[in-house]
Tab-separated table of C-alpha atoms in Angstrom:
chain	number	residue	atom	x	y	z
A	179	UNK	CA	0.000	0.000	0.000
A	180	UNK	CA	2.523	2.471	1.252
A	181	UNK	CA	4.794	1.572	-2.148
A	182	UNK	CA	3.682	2.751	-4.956
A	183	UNK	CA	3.275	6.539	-2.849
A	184	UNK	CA	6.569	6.358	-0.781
A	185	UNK	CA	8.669	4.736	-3.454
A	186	UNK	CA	7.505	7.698	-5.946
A	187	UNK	CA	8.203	10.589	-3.292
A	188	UNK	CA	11.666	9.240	-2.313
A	189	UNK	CA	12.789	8.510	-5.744
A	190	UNK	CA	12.075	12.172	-6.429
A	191	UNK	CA	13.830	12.885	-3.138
A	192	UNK	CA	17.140	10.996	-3.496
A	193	UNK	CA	17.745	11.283	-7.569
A	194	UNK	CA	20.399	13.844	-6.635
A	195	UNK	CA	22.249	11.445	-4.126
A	196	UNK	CA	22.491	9.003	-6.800
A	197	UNK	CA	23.060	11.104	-9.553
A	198	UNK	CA	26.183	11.983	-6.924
A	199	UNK	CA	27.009	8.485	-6.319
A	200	UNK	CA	27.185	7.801	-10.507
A	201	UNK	CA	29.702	10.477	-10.260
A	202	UNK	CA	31.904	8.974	-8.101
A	203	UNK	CA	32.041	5.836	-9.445
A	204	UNK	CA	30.036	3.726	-7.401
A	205	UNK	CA	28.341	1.098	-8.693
A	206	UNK	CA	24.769	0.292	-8.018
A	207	UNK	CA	25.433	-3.310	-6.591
A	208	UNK	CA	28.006	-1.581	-4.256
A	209	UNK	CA	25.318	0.238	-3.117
A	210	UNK	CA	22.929	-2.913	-2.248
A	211	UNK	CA	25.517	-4.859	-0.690
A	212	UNK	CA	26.877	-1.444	1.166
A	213	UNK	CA	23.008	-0.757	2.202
A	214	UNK	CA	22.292	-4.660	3.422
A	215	UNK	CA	25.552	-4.310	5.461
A	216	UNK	CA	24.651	-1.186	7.168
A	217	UNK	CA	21.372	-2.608	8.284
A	218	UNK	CA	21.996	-6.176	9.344
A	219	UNK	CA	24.870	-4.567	11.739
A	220	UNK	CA	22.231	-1.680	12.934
A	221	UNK	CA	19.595	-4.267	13.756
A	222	UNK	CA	21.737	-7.583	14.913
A	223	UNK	CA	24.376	-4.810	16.814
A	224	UNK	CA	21.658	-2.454	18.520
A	225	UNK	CA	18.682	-4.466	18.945
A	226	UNK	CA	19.669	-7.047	21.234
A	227	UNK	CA	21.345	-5.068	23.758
A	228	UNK	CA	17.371	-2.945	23.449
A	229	UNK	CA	19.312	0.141	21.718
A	230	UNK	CA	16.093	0.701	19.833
A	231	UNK	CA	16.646	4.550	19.101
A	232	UNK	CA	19.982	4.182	17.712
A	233	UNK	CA	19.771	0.710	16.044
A	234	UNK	CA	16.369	2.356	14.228
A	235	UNK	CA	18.706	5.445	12.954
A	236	UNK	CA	21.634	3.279	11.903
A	237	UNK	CA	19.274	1.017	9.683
A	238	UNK	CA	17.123	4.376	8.745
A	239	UNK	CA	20.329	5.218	7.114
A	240	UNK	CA	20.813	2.578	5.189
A	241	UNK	CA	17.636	1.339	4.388
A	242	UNK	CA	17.332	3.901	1.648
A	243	UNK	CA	19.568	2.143	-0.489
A	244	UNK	CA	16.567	0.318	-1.591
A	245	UNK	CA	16.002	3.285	-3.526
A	246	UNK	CA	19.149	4.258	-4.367
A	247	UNK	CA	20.568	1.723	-6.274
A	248	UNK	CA	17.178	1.160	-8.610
A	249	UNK	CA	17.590	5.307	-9.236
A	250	UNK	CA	21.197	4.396	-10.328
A	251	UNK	CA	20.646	1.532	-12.525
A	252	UNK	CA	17.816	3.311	-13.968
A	253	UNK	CA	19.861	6.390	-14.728
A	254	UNK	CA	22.760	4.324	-16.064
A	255	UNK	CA	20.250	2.194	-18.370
A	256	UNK	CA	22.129	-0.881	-16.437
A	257	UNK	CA	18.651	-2.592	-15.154
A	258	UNK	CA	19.484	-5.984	-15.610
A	259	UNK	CA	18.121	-9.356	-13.996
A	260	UNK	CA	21.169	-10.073	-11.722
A	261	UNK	CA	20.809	-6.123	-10.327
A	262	UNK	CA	16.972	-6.952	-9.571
A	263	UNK	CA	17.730	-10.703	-8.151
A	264	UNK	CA	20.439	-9.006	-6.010
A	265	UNK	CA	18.295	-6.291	-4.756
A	266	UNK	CA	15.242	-8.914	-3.983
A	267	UNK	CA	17.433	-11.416	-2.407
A	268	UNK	CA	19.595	-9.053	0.315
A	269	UNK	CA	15.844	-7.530	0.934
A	270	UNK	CA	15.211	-10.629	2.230
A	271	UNK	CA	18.239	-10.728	4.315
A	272	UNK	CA	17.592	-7.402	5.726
A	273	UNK	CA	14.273	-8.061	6.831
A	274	UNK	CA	15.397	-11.263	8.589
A	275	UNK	CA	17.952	-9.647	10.688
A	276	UNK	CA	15.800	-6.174	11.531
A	277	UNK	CA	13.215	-9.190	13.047
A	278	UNK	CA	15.788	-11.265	14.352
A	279	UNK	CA	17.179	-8.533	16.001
A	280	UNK	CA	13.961	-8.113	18.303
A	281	UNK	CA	13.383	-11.881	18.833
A	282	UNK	CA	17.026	-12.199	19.910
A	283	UNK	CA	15.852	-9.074	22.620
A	284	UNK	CA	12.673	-10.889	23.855
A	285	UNK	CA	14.984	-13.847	23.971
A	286	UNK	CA	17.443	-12.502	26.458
A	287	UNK	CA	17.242	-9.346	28.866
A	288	UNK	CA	13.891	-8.437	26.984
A	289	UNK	CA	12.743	-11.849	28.983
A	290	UNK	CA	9.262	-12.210	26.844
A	291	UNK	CA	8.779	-15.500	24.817
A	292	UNK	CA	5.273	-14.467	23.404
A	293	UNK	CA	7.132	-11.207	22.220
A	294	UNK	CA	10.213	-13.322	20.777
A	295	UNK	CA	7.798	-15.970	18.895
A	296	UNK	CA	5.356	-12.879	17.268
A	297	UNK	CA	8.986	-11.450	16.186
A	298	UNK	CA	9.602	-14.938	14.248
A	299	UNK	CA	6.417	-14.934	13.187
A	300	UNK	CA	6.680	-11.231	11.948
A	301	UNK	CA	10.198	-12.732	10.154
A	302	UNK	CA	9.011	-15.608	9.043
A	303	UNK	CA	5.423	-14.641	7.212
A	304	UNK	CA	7.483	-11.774	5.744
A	305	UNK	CA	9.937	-14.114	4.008
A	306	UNK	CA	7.044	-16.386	2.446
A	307	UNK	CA	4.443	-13.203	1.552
A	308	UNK	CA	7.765	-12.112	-1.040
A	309	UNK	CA	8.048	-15.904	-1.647
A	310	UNK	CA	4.478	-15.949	-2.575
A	311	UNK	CA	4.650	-13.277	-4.907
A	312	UNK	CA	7.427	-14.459	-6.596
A	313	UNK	CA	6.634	-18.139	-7.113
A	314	UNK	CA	3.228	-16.665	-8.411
A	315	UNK	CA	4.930	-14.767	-10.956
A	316	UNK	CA	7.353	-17.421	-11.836
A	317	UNK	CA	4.300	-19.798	-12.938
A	318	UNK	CA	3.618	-17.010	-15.331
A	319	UNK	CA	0.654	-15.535	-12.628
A	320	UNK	CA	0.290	-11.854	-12.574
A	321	UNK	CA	-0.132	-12.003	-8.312
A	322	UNK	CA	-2.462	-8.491	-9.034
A	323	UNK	CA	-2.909	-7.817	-5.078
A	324	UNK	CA	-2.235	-4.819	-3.359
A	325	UNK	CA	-1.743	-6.672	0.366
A	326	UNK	CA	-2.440	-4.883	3.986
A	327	UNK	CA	0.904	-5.321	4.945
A	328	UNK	CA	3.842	-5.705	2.232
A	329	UNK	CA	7.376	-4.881	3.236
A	330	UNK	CA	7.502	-0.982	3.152
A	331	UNK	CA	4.172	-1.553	5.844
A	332	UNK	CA	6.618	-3.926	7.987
A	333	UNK	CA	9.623	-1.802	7.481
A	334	UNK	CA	7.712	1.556	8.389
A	335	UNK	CA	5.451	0.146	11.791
A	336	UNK	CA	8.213	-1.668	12.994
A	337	UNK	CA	11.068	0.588	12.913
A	338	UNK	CA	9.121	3.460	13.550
A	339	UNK	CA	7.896	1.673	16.805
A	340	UNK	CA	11.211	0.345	17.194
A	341	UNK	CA	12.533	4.237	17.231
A	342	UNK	CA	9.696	5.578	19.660
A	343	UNK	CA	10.141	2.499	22.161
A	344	UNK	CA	14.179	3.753	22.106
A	345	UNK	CA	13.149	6.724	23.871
A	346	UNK	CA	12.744	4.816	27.027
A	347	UNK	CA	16.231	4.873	27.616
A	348	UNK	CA	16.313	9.250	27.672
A	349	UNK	CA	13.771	9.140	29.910
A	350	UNK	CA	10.076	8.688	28.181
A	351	UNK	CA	8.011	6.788	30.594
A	352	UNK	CA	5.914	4.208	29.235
A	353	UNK	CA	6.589	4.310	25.210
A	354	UNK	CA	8.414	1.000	25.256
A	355	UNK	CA	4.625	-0.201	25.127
A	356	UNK	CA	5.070	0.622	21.177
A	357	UNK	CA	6.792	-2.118	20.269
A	358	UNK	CA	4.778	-4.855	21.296
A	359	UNK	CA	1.847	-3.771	19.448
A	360	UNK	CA	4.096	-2.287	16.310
A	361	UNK	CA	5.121	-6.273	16.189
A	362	UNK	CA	1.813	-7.867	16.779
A	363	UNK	CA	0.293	-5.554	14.367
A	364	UNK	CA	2.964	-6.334	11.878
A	365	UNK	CA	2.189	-10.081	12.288
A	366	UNK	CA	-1.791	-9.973	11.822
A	367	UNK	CA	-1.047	-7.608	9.106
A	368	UNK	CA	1.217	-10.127	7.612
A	369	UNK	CA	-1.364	-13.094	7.685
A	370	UNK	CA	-3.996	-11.186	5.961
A	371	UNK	CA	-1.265	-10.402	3.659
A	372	UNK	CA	-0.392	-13.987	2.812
A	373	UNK	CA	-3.785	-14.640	2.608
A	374	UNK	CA	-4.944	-12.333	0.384
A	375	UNK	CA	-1.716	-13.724	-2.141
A	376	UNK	CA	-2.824	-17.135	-1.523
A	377	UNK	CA	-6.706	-16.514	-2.262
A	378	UNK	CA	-5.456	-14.302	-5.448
A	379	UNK	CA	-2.998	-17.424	-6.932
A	380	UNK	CA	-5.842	-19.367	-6.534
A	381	UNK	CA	-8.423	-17.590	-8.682
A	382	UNK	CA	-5.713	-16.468	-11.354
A	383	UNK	CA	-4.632	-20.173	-11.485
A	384	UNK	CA	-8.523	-21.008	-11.832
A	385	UNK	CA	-9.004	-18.845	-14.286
A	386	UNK	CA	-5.726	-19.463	-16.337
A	387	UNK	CA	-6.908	-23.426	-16.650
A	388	UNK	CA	-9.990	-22.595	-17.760
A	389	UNK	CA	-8.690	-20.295	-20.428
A	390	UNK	CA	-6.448	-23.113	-21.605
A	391	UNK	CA	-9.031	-25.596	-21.721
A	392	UNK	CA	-11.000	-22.849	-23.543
A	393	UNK	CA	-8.542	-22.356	-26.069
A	394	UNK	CA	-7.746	-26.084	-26.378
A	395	UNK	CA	-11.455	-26.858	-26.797
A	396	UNK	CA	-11.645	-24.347	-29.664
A	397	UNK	CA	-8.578	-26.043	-30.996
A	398	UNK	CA	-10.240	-29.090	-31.355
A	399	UNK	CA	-13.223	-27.350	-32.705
A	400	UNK	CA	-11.182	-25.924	-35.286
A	401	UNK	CA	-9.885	-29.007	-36.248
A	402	UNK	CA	-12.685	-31.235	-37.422
């Protein structure tokens, strides 16, 4: 939901950076694997010692390289397959760390187990929601679904929350509370998600057999 809106302000925003970046030489799969590294140390540095605030403006940092490196390849004409498999796959890593990060919290001085399994189930239902997607697509499905919760969603309510909650520590009583329901709304959010990409491969599938048989029938028909 928030993509197609936030990806088309902040390309606007941050064409100069990497019209800057093409300058210097950089290459966009520098960027990616630069951008990846910067947030799987933010999250798996900061959020299990419960340095929400800072590990949320480390990976804030970084995360924009999303952005960044598409804006490059785009204004190098370079878009290629490996740049977009690249870009998909360290996504994936990102996420996994930013939500292993908090499970490894409510796993050790966080002390909450309910907290640490909705954090692997925020991780995990994020991983097969892309997966989803993609395997849809790869059976030649168009997946047309707008879900509830897609990754700039998970991204935004979680570090957002993440960054709030991190304001404990300077002396904001009671805004840790954020956290807790950032990540359980993250993981309902998530299910309807999957669900909705689920019910949508389903009908498209439907309706692609029955177009074949269609068009085989009126093969046949054609034939005689």
């Amino acid at each position: 939901m928030l993509n197609k809106y936030a990806r088309a302000f902040f390309t606007r925003v941050l064409t100069p950076f990497a019209a800057f970046l093409i300058r210097r030489g950089v290459s966009p799969d520098a960027v990616t694997l630069i951008g990846t590294a910067g947030v799987v140390a933010g999250a798996l540095v900061f959020f299990p010692r419960g340095e929400f605030f800072w590990g949320t403006i480390v990976i804030t940092l970084f995360v924009f390289s999303d952005l960044v490196d598409g804006n490059m390849a785009r204004q190098l004409g370079r878009s290629s397959r490996w740049g977009a498999f690249l870009d998909s796959t360290l996504d994936r890593v990102a996420d996994g760390a930013i939500f292993g990060g908090f499970a490894l919290w409510y796993a050790g001085n966080g002390d909450n187990n309910a907290l640490c399994a909705v954090s692997i189930f925020c991780l995990a239902s994020g991983q097969v929601v892309s997966y989803t997607k993609a395997r849809g697509e790869s059976i030649g499905l168009p997946v047309a679904v707008n879900g509830l919760v897609e990754r700039a969603e998970r991204l935004v309510i979680s570090l957002v929350a993440a960054g709030l909650a991190g304001l404990h520590t300077f002396g904001v009583p009671g805004i840790q509370i954020l956290l807790p329901i950032a990540l359980w709304i993250v993981a309902v959010g998530s299910l309807v998600t999957l669900v909705q990409r689920v019910v949508t491969v389903r009908r498209e599938s439907a309706e692609a057999e029955a177009e074949a048989e269609q068009n085989a029938s009126q093969g046949r028909e054609a034939a005689k």
